[in-house]
XYZ file of C-alpha atoms in Angstrom:
733
model
C 40.249 -61.148 6.930
C 38.481 -58.411 4.956
C 40.754 -57.355 2.146
C 42.994 -60.413 2.477
C 43.601 -62.988 -0.240
C 40.513 -65.171 -0.856
C 40.874 -68.709 0.489
C 38.257 -70.338 -1.710
C 38.609 -71.446 -5.283
C 36.040 -70.329 -7.885
C 34.934 -73.570 -9.546
C 33.629 -72.090 -12.776
C 35.264 -73.368 -15.961
C 35.027 -72.171 -19.541
C 33.290 -75.156 -21.143
C 30.896 -75.526 -18.243
C 29.935 -71.860 -18.466
C 29.283 -72.146 -22.221
C 26.956 -75.111 -21.733
C 25.325 -73.442 -18.769
C 24.587 -70.218 -20.605
C 23.312 -71.933 -23.766
C 20.979 -74.436 -22.114
C 17.493 -73.779 -23.628
C 15.653 -73.443 -20.303
C 18.291 -70.957 -19.171
C 17.835 -68.925 -22.331
C 14.080 -68.931 -21.811
C 14.374 -67.727 -18.210
C 16.728 -64.976 -19.324
C 14.183 -63.980 -21.969
C 11.396 -63.832 -19.342
C 13.524 -61.608 -17.121
C 13.941 -59.169 -19.986
C 10.148 -59.155 -20.509
C 9.087 -59.057 -16.838
C 5.551 -57.701 -16.371
C 4.640 -58.040 -20.072
C 2.194 -60.184 -22.045
C 3.874 -62.284 -24.730
C 2.335 -64.226 -27.631
C 2.758 -67.959 -27.044
C 4.235 -68.415 -30.499
C 6.982 -65.898 -29.792
C 7.962 -67.826 -26.666
C 7.972 -71.157 -28.503
C 10.100 -69.768 -31.302
C 12.503 -68.333 -28.751
C 12.828 -71.706 -27.060
C 13.260 -73.644 -30.293
C 15.594 -71.084 -31.816
C 18.061 -71.566 -28.987
C 17.823 -75.339 -28.778
C 20.787 -77.465 -29.747
C 22.947 -74.865 -31.450
C 26.215 -76.740 -31.154
C 28.483 -76.627 -34.182
C 27.549 -79.185 -36.800
C 24.102 -79.824 -35.332
C 21.272 -79.940 -37.908
C 17.725 -79.676 -36.643
C 15.044 -81.579 -38.544
C 11.312 -80.955 -38.440
C 10.619 -83.732 -35.942
C 13.293 -82.344 -33.675
C 11.499 -78.990 -33.643
C 8.311 -80.788 -32.585
C 10.208 -82.495 -29.777
C 11.521 -79.120 -28.699
C 7.996 -77.730 -28.659
C 6.859 -80.544 -26.387
C 9.835 -79.857 -24.125
C 8.926 -76.192 -24.110
C 5.383 -76.997 -22.978
C 6.729 -79.036 -20.063
C 9.146 -76.283 -19.079
C 6.433 -73.606 -19.281
C 4.060 -75.635 -17.091
C 6.895 -76.020 -14.590
C 7.588 -72.268 -14.601
C 3.878 -71.530 -14.138
C 3.756 -73.844 -11.128
C 6.554 -71.826 -9.543
C 4.696 -68.547 -10.160
C 7.071 -67.054 -12.733
C 4.503 -66.920 -15.533
C 0.784 -67.398 -16.153
C -0.261 -69.364 -19.221
C -3.364 -68.257 -21.104
C -4.718 -69.726 -24.335
C -2.484 -67.863 -26.781
C -0.470 -65.666 -24.460
C 1.895 -65.846 -21.545
C 1.819 -63.260 -18.777
C 5.315 -62.806 -17.383
C 5.184 -61.986 -13.685
C 6.884 -58.710 -12.686
C 9.101 -60.539 -10.203
C 11.263 -63.286 -11.647
C 12.824 -64.342 -8.350
C 11.757 -67.046 -5.905
C 12.104 -67.471 -2.150
C 12.984 -70.515 -0.114
C 15.065 -71.995 2.673
C 18.586 -73.102 1.812
C 20.529 -76.097 3.042
C 24.185 -76.639 2.185
C 26.169 -79.783 1.417
C 29.677 -80.369 2.731
C 30.951 -79.369 -0.709
C 29.215 -76.018 -0.320
C 26.481 -76.552 -2.918
C 23.043 -75.243 -1.990
C 19.565 -76.770 -2.137
C 16.718 -74.289 -1.770
C 13.298 -75.649 -0.760
C 10.480 -73.484 -2.146
C 7.032 -73.286 -0.553
C 5.722 -75.353 -3.481
C 7.990 -78.220 -2.454
C 10.303 -77.772 -5.436
C 14.003 -77.991 -4.634
C 16.333 -75.652 -6.519
C 19.987 -76.567 -6.923
C 22.459 -73.734 -6.363
C 26.092 -74.462 -7.342
C 28.542 -73.568 -4.601
C 29.928 -70.510 -6.360
C 26.432 -68.999 -6.549
C 25.353 -69.385 -2.906
C 26.644 -65.877 -2.021
C 26.776 -65.395 1.780
C 23.933 -67.835 2.515
C 24.206 -70.122 5.531
C 22.269 -73.286 6.390
C 18.608 -72.487 7.093
C 18.643 -68.933 5.696
C 15.588 -67.618 3.874
C 17.008 -66.573 0.520
C 15.864 -64.929 -2.676
C 17.065 -66.798 -5.730
C 17.127 -66.088 -9.406
C 16.165 -69.197 -11.422
C 18.769 -69.697 -14.118
C 17.843 -72.904 -15.896
C 16.983 -76.588 -15.829
C 19.854 -78.869 -14.870
C 20.802 -82.214 -16.378
C 18.583 -84.125 -13.965
C 15.564 -81.947 -14.717
C 16.053 -79.948 -11.517
C 15.646 -76.192 -11.483
C 18.916 -74.354 -10.938
C 19.447 -70.870 -9.593
C 21.688 -68.471 -7.776
C 21.225 -66.604 -4.511
C 20.685 -62.872 -5.065
C 20.056 -61.928 -1.434
C 19.702 -63.311 2.077
C 16.264 -62.207 3.302
C 16.530 -63.588 6.821
C 19.162 -65.530 8.661
C 18.056 -69.012 9.630
C 19.472 -68.530 13.096
C 19.724 -65.704 15.565
C 22.749 -66.952 17.529
C 25.877 -68.860 16.489
C 28.720 -70.597 18.298
C 32.199 -69.487 17.246
C 35.491 -71.003 18.431
C 38.356 -68.502 18.544
C 41.351 -69.524 16.415
C 43.386 -66.324 16.072
C 43.863 -62.810 17.484
C 45.611 -60.045 15.559
C 45.803 -56.306 16.014
C 42.520 -55.569 14.156
C 40.404 -58.695 14.432
C 39.572 -61.672 16.623
C 38.931 -64.605 14.313
C 37.114 -67.907 14.805
C 35.421 -70.822 13.059
C 31.692 -71.441 13.334
C 30.492 -74.599 15.064
C 27.275 -76.577 14.513
C 27.046 -75.335 10.944
C 26.436 -77.479 7.865
C 28.374 -77.017 4.636
C 32.015 -76.123 4.132
C 34.073 -74.383 6.808
C 32.914 -70.870 7.647
C 34.874 -68.266 9.574
C 33.839 -65.205 11.519
C 35.684 -62.147 12.741
C 35.065 -59.678 15.541
C 36.468 -56.186 14.789
C 38.415 -55.188 17.896
C 36.939 -51.686 17.654
C 33.508 -53.160 18.528
C 34.812 -54.638 21.818
C 35.892 -53.022 25.088
C 39.594 -53.491 25.822
C 38.920 -55.658 28.912
C 36.792 -57.997 26.792
C 39.449 -58.164 24.059
C 41.977 -59.257 26.676
C 39.585 -61.774 28.232
C 38.875 -63.599 24.940
C 41.482 -66.315 24.344
C 42.219 -68.728 21.514
C 40.101 -71.848 22.087
C 37.212 -69.997 23.743
C 33.715 -70.610 22.382
C 31.641 -67.456 22.024
C 27.992 -66.884 21.288
C 27.670 -64.309 18.491
C 25.239 -62.814 16.010
C 25.966 -62.154 12.329
C 25.408 -59.206 10.102
C 22.415 -59.849 7.859
C 24.531 -59.470 4.722
C 28.222 -59.902 4.139
C 30.210 -57.954 1.569
C 33.338 -59.952 2.287
C 34.956 -63.043 0.834
C 32.942 -66.223 0.613
C 32.556 -68.039 3.941
C 33.871 -65.105 5.987
C 31.381 -63.165 8.119
C 31.448 -60.235 10.474
C 30.208 -61.264 13.909
C 29.050 -59.379 16.990
C 29.849 -60.598 20.501
C 26.924 -61.663 22.718
C 28.545 -63.696 25.523
C 30.907 -66.528 26.354
C 29.179 -69.885 25.853
C 29.979 -70.871 29.446
C 28.455 -67.658 30.797
C 24.998 -69.069 31.593
C 23.210 -70.783 34.461
C 21.173 -72.778 31.955
C 22.125 -76.212 30.657
C 24.789 -75.420 28.021
C 23.759 -78.477 25.983
C 20.176 -77.254 25.909
C 21.296 -73.755 24.908
C 23.444 -75.249 22.162
C 20.478 -77.106 20.663
C 18.312 -73.986 20.870
C 20.960 -72.027 18.953
C 21.653 -74.745 16.383
C 17.988 -75.202 15.495
C 16.965 -71.581 16.137
C 14.424 -72.401 18.824
C 13.110 -69.983 21.425
C 11.415 -71.331 24.529
C 9.760 -68.038 25.427
C 7.082 -66.622 23.183
C 8.030 -63.297 21.506
C 6.763 -60.222 23.352
C 5.176 -58.868 20.168
C 2.768 -61.816 20.078
C -0.135 -60.325 21.999
C -2.481 -62.838 23.566
C -6.112 -61.866 23.483
C -7.506 -61.323 26.948
C -7.726 -64.783 28.465
C -10.203 -65.686 31.207
C -9.124 -66.988 34.588
C -11.846 -69.633 34.525
C -13.829 -71.493 31.872
C -17.528 -70.905 32.485
C -20.694 -69.586 30.912
C -19.606 -65.965 31.287
C -16.283 -66.423 29.460
C -17.245 -68.758 26.571
C -19.351 -67.218 23.812
C -20.657 -70.547 22.443
C -21.231 -72.207 25.813
C -24.893 -73.047 25.153
C -24.201 -74.690 21.794
C -21.745 -77.149 23.350
C -22.644 -80.580 24.722
C -22.242 -80.515 28.497
C -20.350 -83.667 29.508
C -19.228 -82.561 32.950
C -21.193 -85.359 34.605
C -19.591 -87.975 32.356
C -16.637 -89.674 34.071
C -13.428 -88.833 32.229
C -9.743 -89.180 33.101
C -6.374 -88.247 31.629
C -3.451 -90.693 31.508
C -0.061 -89.062 30.939
C 3.562 -89.114 32.020
C 4.518 -88.251 35.572
C 5.980 -84.860 34.624
C 3.536 -83.892 31.860
C 2.000 -80.422 32.001
C 0.054 -80.257 28.744
C -2.891 -82.653 28.749
C -4.285 -82.892 25.210
C -6.665 -85.771 25.706
C -9.098 -87.357 28.129
C -11.105 -90.567 27.767
C -14.477 -91.908 28.888
C -15.956 -95.402 28.654
C -19.473 -96.805 29.164
C -20.761 -100.367 28.795
C -24.271 -100.570 27.358
C -25.111 -104.286 27.360
C -23.235 -105.860 24.458
C -22.369 -102.427 23.128
C -19.580 -100.067 24.148
C -19.724 -96.291 24.016
C -16.328 -94.661 24.376
C -15.224 -91.054 24.114
C -12.025 -89.255 23.213
C -12.066 -85.640 24.399
C -9.424 -83.401 22.820
C -8.455 -79.929 24.041
C -10.348 -77.332 21.991
C -7.323 -75.245 21.022
C -9.163 -73.770 18.023
C -11.452 -71.856 20.396
C -8.499 -69.813 21.648
C -6.202 -69.763 18.598
C -8.044 -67.878 15.875
C -6.884 -68.138 12.231
C -4.636 -65.266 11.184
C -4.030 -63.920 14.701
C -0.488 -63.177 15.891
C -0.758 -66.231 18.109
C -1.806 -68.413 15.176
C 1.046 -67.138 12.998
C 3.599 -67.930 15.715
C 2.064 -71.350 16.413
C 2.181 -72.180 12.689
C 5.788 -71.026 12.476
C 6.737 -73.344 15.344
C 4.444 -76.108 14.003
C 5.326 -78.518 16.801
C 6.473 -78.616 20.400
C 10.053 -79.809 20.838
C 11.090 -81.873 23.861
C 14.728 -81.481 24.903
C 15.220 -83.482 28.078
C 13.061 -81.991 30.808
C 12.504 -78.755 28.867
C 10.032 -78.034 26.116
C 9.987 -75.512 23.290
C 6.193 -75.136 23.197
C 4.078 -74.605 20.120
C 1.636 -72.625 22.280
C 2.450 -70.309 25.190
C 2.151 -71.799 28.725
C -0.980 -69.716 29.398
C -2.715 -72.051 26.957
C -0.594 -75.205 26.790
C -0.346 -75.666 30.555
C -3.550 -73.949 31.652
C -6.648 -73.006 29.635
C -6.259 -75.611 26.898
C -4.788 -78.312 29.119
C -7.415 -80.760 30.386
C -6.472 -80.431 34.050
C -8.549 -82.312 36.594
C -11.427 -80.742 38.557
C -11.776 -77.771 36.194
C -14.195 -76.894 33.391
C -12.472 -77.290 30.043
C -13.513 -76.878 26.415
C -13.070 -79.965 24.270
C -13.696 -81.395 20.828
C -15.234 -84.797 21.503
C -15.260 -87.907 19.318
C -17.998 -90.218 20.607
C -17.831 -93.761 19.235
C -19.994 -96.871 19.469
C -18.424 -100.305 19.182
C -18.861 -103.939 20.169
C -16.551 -106.348 21.963
C -15.162 -107.627 18.653
C -13.523 -104.234 18.126
C -15.880 -103.063 15.376
C -16.535 -99.311 15.589
C -19.845 -98.901 13.807
C -20.695 -95.289 14.575
C -18.912 -92.048 15.430
C -20.065 -88.491 15.969
C -18.198 -85.275 16.638
C -19.101 -82.191 18.624
C -17.737 -79.350 20.729
C -18.169 -80.047 24.430
C -17.547 -78.954 27.995
C -15.845 -81.553 30.185
C -14.565 -81.778 33.745
C -11.824 -84.379 34.147
C -12.453 -86.369 37.302
C -8.905 -87.515 37.923
C -5.418 -87.314 36.508
C -3.722 -90.706 36.148
C -0.050 -91.326 35.421
C 0.869 -94.246 33.167
C 2.405 -96.069 36.132
C -0.715 -95.716 38.283
C -2.982 -96.877 35.440
C -0.613 -99.796 34.852
C -0.972 -100.906 38.480
C -4.768 -101.076 38.148
C -4.503 -102.957 34.859
C -2.056 -105.488 36.303
C -4.268 -105.991 39.363
C -6.673 -107.703 36.957
C -9.937 -106.789 38.686
C -12.590 -107.509 35.987
C -14.845 -104.849 37.507
C -12.153 -102.149 37.444
C -13.040 -99.370 34.996
C -9.515 -98.944 33.609
C -9.051 -102.714 33.354
C -12.225 -102.887 31.218
C -10.921 -100.127 28.953
C -7.632 -102.018 28.598
C -9.490 -105.187 27.679
C -11.284 -103.290 24.909
C -8.036 -101.593 23.770
C -6.377 -105.017 23.477
C -9.216 -106.173 21.224
C -8.804 -103.054 19.054
C -5.057 -103.624 18.830
C -5.315 -107.298 17.890
C -7.923 -106.505 15.263
C -5.669 -103.833 13.740
C -2.611 -106.075 13.789
C -4.602 -108.762 12.001
C -5.773 -106.285 9.377
C -2.263 -105.111 8.544
C -0.626 -102.936 11.155
C 3.153 -103.327 11.462
C 4.072 -103.244 15.163
C 7.815 -103.309 15.784
C 9.144 -104.313 19.193
C 11.682 -101.504 19.688
C 12.457 -99.984 23.073
C 13.145 -96.296 23.439
C 15.935 -94.933 25.607
C 15.724 -91.908 27.860
C 18.318 -89.618 29.424
C 17.685 -88.775 33.093
C 19.332 -85.575 34.389
C 19.570 -83.969 37.821
C 18.857 -80.368 38.825
C 22.382 -79.382 37.727
C 21.750 -80.755 34.189
C 24.157 -83.663 34.758
C 23.209 -87.046 33.319
C 22.323 -89.466 36.072
C 21.168 -92.414 33.983
C 20.424 -93.615 30.477
C 17.632 -96.158 30.634
C 15.290 -98.052 28.366
C 11.696 -96.888 28.525
C 9.333 -99.786 29.045
C 6.215 -99.785 26.906
C 3.342 -100.226 29.334
C -0.152 -101.556 28.733
C -1.381 -98.109 29.788
C 0.525 -96.630 26.822
C -1.266 -99.062 24.509
C -4.636 -98.144 26.042
C -4.234 -94.452 25.249
C -2.664 -95.209 21.874
C -5.595 -97.351 20.695
C -8.203 -94.831 21.821
C -6.344 -92.000 20.047
C -5.916 -94.066 16.874
C -9.659 -94.699 16.858
C -10.427 -90.972 17.023
C -7.869 -90.096 14.338
C -9.230 -92.733 11.956
C -12.851 -91.656 12.359
C -12.085 -87.950 11.919
C -10.014 -88.603 8.782
C -12.716 -90.852 7.325
C -15.421 -88.258 7.966
C -13.463 -85.353 6.464
C -12.514 -87.448 3.419
C -16.152 -88.310 2.743
C -17.054 -84.616 2.987
C -14.254 -83.855 0.476
C -12.786 -80.973 2.456
C -9.097 -80.097 2.007
C -7.209 -81.087 5.153
C -3.863 -82.432 6.330
C -3.678 -86.214 6.374
C -0.933 -88.176 8.060
C 0.556 -90.102 5.160
C 2.861 -93.098 5.166
C 3.554 -94.622 1.777
C 4.200 -98.362 1.271
C 7.663 -99.815 1.716
C 9.850 -99.777 -1.393
C 9.768 -103.249 -2.946
C 13.497 -102.889 -3.773
C 14.271 -103.149 -0.044
C 12.916 -106.712 0.125
C 16.025 -108.513 -1.101
C 18.225 -106.618 1.324
C 16.013 -107.681 4.243
C 15.813 -111.260 2.974
C 19.622 -111.380 2.798
C 19.702 -110.462 6.468
C 17.232 -113.234 7.311
C 19.273 -115.829 5.387
C 22.491 -114.616 6.986
C 21.015 -115.111 10.451
C 19.540 -118.525 9.688
C 15.935 -117.375 9.959
C 13.619 -119.845 8.264
C 11.360 -117.220 6.691
C 11.458 -114.797 3.774
C 9.528 -111.680 2.804
C 7.543 -112.627 -0.289
C 6.292 -109.096 -0.899
C 5.516 -105.852 0.960
C 2.070 -107.024 2.051
C 1.278 -107.035 5.759
C 0.733 -110.795 5.904
C 4.271 -111.460 4.682
C 5.853 -108.947 7.078
C 3.781 -110.143 10.028
C 4.752 -113.773 9.351
C 8.479 -112.930 9.422
C 8.071 -110.832 12.589
C 6.368 -113.781 14.296
C 9.127 -116.185 13.239
C 11.958 -113.906 14.365
C 10.302 -112.831 17.646
C 12.491 -113.523 20.653
C 15.579 -114.396 18.576
C 18.930 -112.583 18.995
C 18.512 -110.987 15.566
C 14.980 -109.650 16.233
C 15.955 -106.148 17.313
C 18.393 -105.556 14.457
C 15.930 -106.879 11.896
C 13.248 -104.577 13.284
C 15.644 -101.616 13.043
C 16.510 -102.560 9.445
C 12.819 -102.965 8.633
C 12.046 -99.563 10.144
C 14.810 -97.942 8.060
C 13.276 -99.533 4.959
C 9.974 -97.779 5.556
C 9.183 -94.490 3.909
C 9.075 -91.518 6.274
C 5.605 -90.440 7.391
C 4.625 -86.871 6.543
C 1.695 -84.452 6.311
C -0.085 -84.012 3.011
C -3.374 -82.914 1.515
C -3.338 -86.061 -0.615
C -5.401 -88.961 0.644
C -2.799 -91.756 0.506
C -3.393 -93.701 3.735
C -0.966 -94.811 6.431
C 0.796 -97.980 5.337
C 2.714 -98.648 8.575
C -0.427 -98.503 10.711
C -2.511 -100.252 8.078
C -5.141 -97.496 7.935
C -6.855 -96.271 4.798
C -7.955 -93.130 6.639
C -5.652 -91.397 9.049
C -4.963 -87.875 10.286
C -3.601 -86.251 13.430
C -6.419 -84.842 15.540
C -5.568 -85.737 19.121
C -2.657 -83.407 20.045
C -3.511 -79.820 19.031
C -1.582 -78.354 21.979
C 1.687 -79.616 20.534
C 1.047 -80.206 16.784
C -0.271 -77.663 14.303
C -1.673 -80.258 11.826
C -4.096 -81.357 14.559
C -5.335 -77.773 14.873
C -5.885 -77.717 11.100
C -8.037 -80.849 11.323
C -10.037 -79.322 14.199
C -10.841 -76.259 12.102
C -11.763 -78.315 9.049
C -13.999 -80.641 11.075
C -15.723 -77.702 12.767
C -16.359 -76.033 9.394
C -18.174 -79.187 8.242
C -20.273 -79.434 11.394
C -21.276 -75.751 11.161
C -21.807 -75.873 7.367
C -19.207 -73.111 7.006
C -17.015 -72.530 3.980
C -13.742 -74.405 3.679
C -11.117 -72.837 5.976
C -8.250 -73.873 3.669
C -7.769 -74.204 -0.074
C -5.907 -77.153 -1.590
C -2.924 -74.869 -2.197
C -2.991 -73.730 1.461
C -2.946 -77.349 2.586
C -0.083 -78.239 0.252
C 2.109 -75.449 1.626
C 1.152 -76.270 5.223
C 1.954 -79.946 4.696
C 5.461 -79.121 3.484
C 6.098 -76.687 6.333
C 4.779 -78.862 9.160
C 6.585 -81.947 7.837
C 9.842 -79.983 7.688
C 9.434 -78.658 11.231
C 8.613 -82.142 12.496
C 11.825 -83.529 10.991
C 13.797 -80.612 12.455
C 12.328 -81.308 15.895
C 13.265 -84.990 15.611
C 16.834 -84.069 14.638
C 17.195 -81.668 17.570
C 15.810 -84.178 20.067
C 18.163 -86.858 18.718
C 21.159 -84.495 18.878
C 20.346 -83.555 22.466
C 20.092 -87.209 23.492
C 23.404 -88.065 21.781
C 25.148 -85.100 23.401
C 23.930 -86.098 26.861
C 24.982 -89.678 26.148
C 28.492 -88.406 25.378
C 28.506 -86.505 28.691
C 27.345 -89.575 30.575
C 29.965 -91.822 29.011
C 32.704 -89.365 29.925
C 31.382 -89.162 33.483
C 31.301 -92.944 34.017
C 34.968 -93.365 33.098
C 34.115 -96.716 31.492
C 36.654 -97.593 28.787
C 35.667 -101.107 27.712
C 32.367 -102.287 26.241
C 30.632 -105.034 24.369
C 29.482 -103.632 21.027
C 26.896 -104.843 18.518
C 27.506 -104.073 14.842
C 24.399 -102.233 13.589
C 25.554 -100.707 10.295
C 28.475 -99.641 8.147
C 29.539 -97.381 5.295
C 32.788 -97.255 3.344
C 34.546 -95.065 5.909
C 33.049 -96.237 9.220
C 31.202 -99.002 11.037
C 28.382 -98.219 13.485
C 28.010 -100.130 16.720
C 25.706 -99.982 19.713
C 27.371 -100.205 23.089
C 25.797 -102.485 25.671
C 26.084 -100.142 28.658
C 25.194 -97.381 28.305
C 23.011 -98.183 25.239
C 24.428 -95.549 22.851
C 25.737 -95.595 19.295
C 29.466 -95.371 18.616
C 31.684 -95.289 15.534
C 34.628 -97.452 14.492
C 36.742 -95.935 11.657
C 37.380 -98.273 8.715
C 41.130 -98.185 9.434
C 40.443 -100.440 12.426
C 39.350 -103.228 10.081
C 41.455 -102.640 6.990
C 44.635 -100.962 5.790
C 42.924 -100.174 2.483
C 41.060 -97.148 3.872
C 37.541 -98.379 3.050
C 35.350 -101.257 4.127
C 34.665 -103.680 1.301
C 31.032 -104.779 1.540
C 30.271 -108.364 0.584
C 26.533 -107.899 1.052
C 24.315 -105.177 2.532
C 24.907 -106.813 5.915
C 28.492 -108.076 5.798
C 32.017 -106.903 5.078
C 35.336 -108.745 5.095
C 38.303 -107.617 7.168
C 41.705 -108.679 5.810
C 43.289 -107.281 8.956
C 41.476 -109.840 11.098
C 40.875 -112.381 8.301
C 37.188 -112.660 9.083
C 33.758 -111.606 7.895
C 31.795 -109.174 10.053
C 27.998 -109.338 10.009
C 25.353 -106.985 11.337
C 24.181 -108.190 14.728
C 27.597 -109.561 15.617
C 29.012 -108.606 19.033
C 32.647 -108.044 19.983
C 34.674 -106.200 22.648
C 35.770 -102.608 22.007
C 37.509 -99.865 23.951
C 36.913 -96.136 24.021
C 39.082 -94.117 21.665
C 37.695 -90.580 22.064
C 34.521 -88.562 22.489
C 34.020 -85.696 20.041
C 31.593 -83.270 21.646
C 31.465 -81.015 18.588
C 30.608 -83.778 16.145
C 28.526 -85.387 18.921
C 30.109 -88.748 18.206
C 31.696 -91.495 20.276
C 34.682 -93.240 18.666
C 35.746 -96.705 19.777
C 38.366 -99.157 18.540
C 38.639 -102.917 18.514
C 40.373 -104.631 21.397
C 43.850 -105.344 20.057
C 43.928 -108.935 21.241
C 41.344 -109.729 18.553
C 43.995 -109.628 15.860
C 45.074 -113.088 14.750
C 48.613 -114.324 14.222
């Protein structure tokens, strides 16, 4: 409570503080703060750095040590310049007037902070210096020094913007002045909130009970004890007709389905025709060219359409992509909001759209039988899968028909050699085989999907079959993305590439251990495609295939967006970008603008620094979207499991850490947790290899991929975790 005894211990200690305050980089930053806005001679800065280096008692500095300190100073100064604190000239240093930085903070369970700056630098903030910051807040920090691992350290001086608008708070206590609760769905150490009774009507005070979950907002700043915040009542969590699980994800990740009212859309036409499109005559009119879309049954935003023509031994095929850049102008309110969102997020049957429905489901969407503006990639190839020419232009198309994946699949399976879609599939298969042979890693992993009814209840959790129609669209889109990336690279324009770095060679032995453990007569010799493909062929169809593929996938680096041309290792492409989904991904819109600037001989729309910042932001938002979608699926899986009443399962061991083992249940196919105490009385699992641990309790070795019976222990809806335990009859003796 405000004014009560603080609950949290201040971790500062005397010796630590002395070292912290006398670290050379810290001294230098302090010196810059005292000289903010001034021009300093370089020599004065160097002498300041060297003068404060290594002044522990009994320490004697020799000449060579001073030279080492000067080199260290140069590195530190370059680092500070990169972060915008100073500007280095030949003999002078300009100290920027502002010596603070801004970034988004994340918090560890210990309460320490990690602030991601727009430059990509991560600043470490010790727990006692995080102030009132909460996970995801935009904070202003004061850099205080360079830590032992070479990482910039700082302290939060103010919270500029809360990372979330709404929070869930579970009531734990009611006294005569305050109603107190703990915050849910919040990273870091435990945080508490309080509602002053004077802010609530008496009827509401009486209605709120211990154990209730409320939706609240927070004051922007808190002058109270650490981890204690004043909250304002919004509603009871249960007081909504919407899916409470959906609302929970929206709150946790700060998503808003509806576009803000202040984002004014420019006057949009009802129809796309010559009178409403200013560059109509400069576009290639492809309305007579047969084109179709192939999407999911419930899709509303159609990014892409395809066309296909046989010309003797040659093939001419087209990928038409919604021309979002025509409607979303750089710097407009709409563009700013789209960039902020960066990606559409799919939570069950609902979507948090990157673009408002007026565009995503109407004007930009390539709906059938209507004129639509597109950015077309026209490619020429032969039946060996060689694409020997590509050209790009703005177009006008009129999709002839909308296909679902299932309908397209039926025509493909019918096998009529004269069927247009069957011919496209035949060509797509050739493209795919060619790419697999040249290095693409294609893992056979099925996705699972949660099916809900109109009341938001889970009806089914099912595996999603990968159809040939999916592969058809995938190969056509890959072709367009490759050709656009290759063209932009050759023109040397800054853009966002889709980057996937090679697998870490250190992961090889771990994977080979798994292969030996499962009796697979193959080993990964290196991280080259040939070696990986050989092992995948050997293991295909075996009981250990799926788990090996999961382990292999976890060994891969995570793909991201970057201005650096580094290629896509997993797909085996030297050139790769995202161009084909501008309705739902901002990086695709960036590539559209860059490509158009080349075609029109315009100046570069983005600088290298712009692209760097955009790559960091869009990659972050993509990861956030993935986390939210995964959380939503897991939460619905928990609901479904509770609803079925099933208590016993067959489980497959898929991973383990010291404290827990991870298993996948057979039906429904969801992940569950077995605490280490189930296997050992020692509190922790003792790993024998990366894939095995020994259980003294059951006097046996457990290996990844092994199956055994388990029974439900409990479902934790707050942690979004399913806990199971071993069937007791397994114990020997």
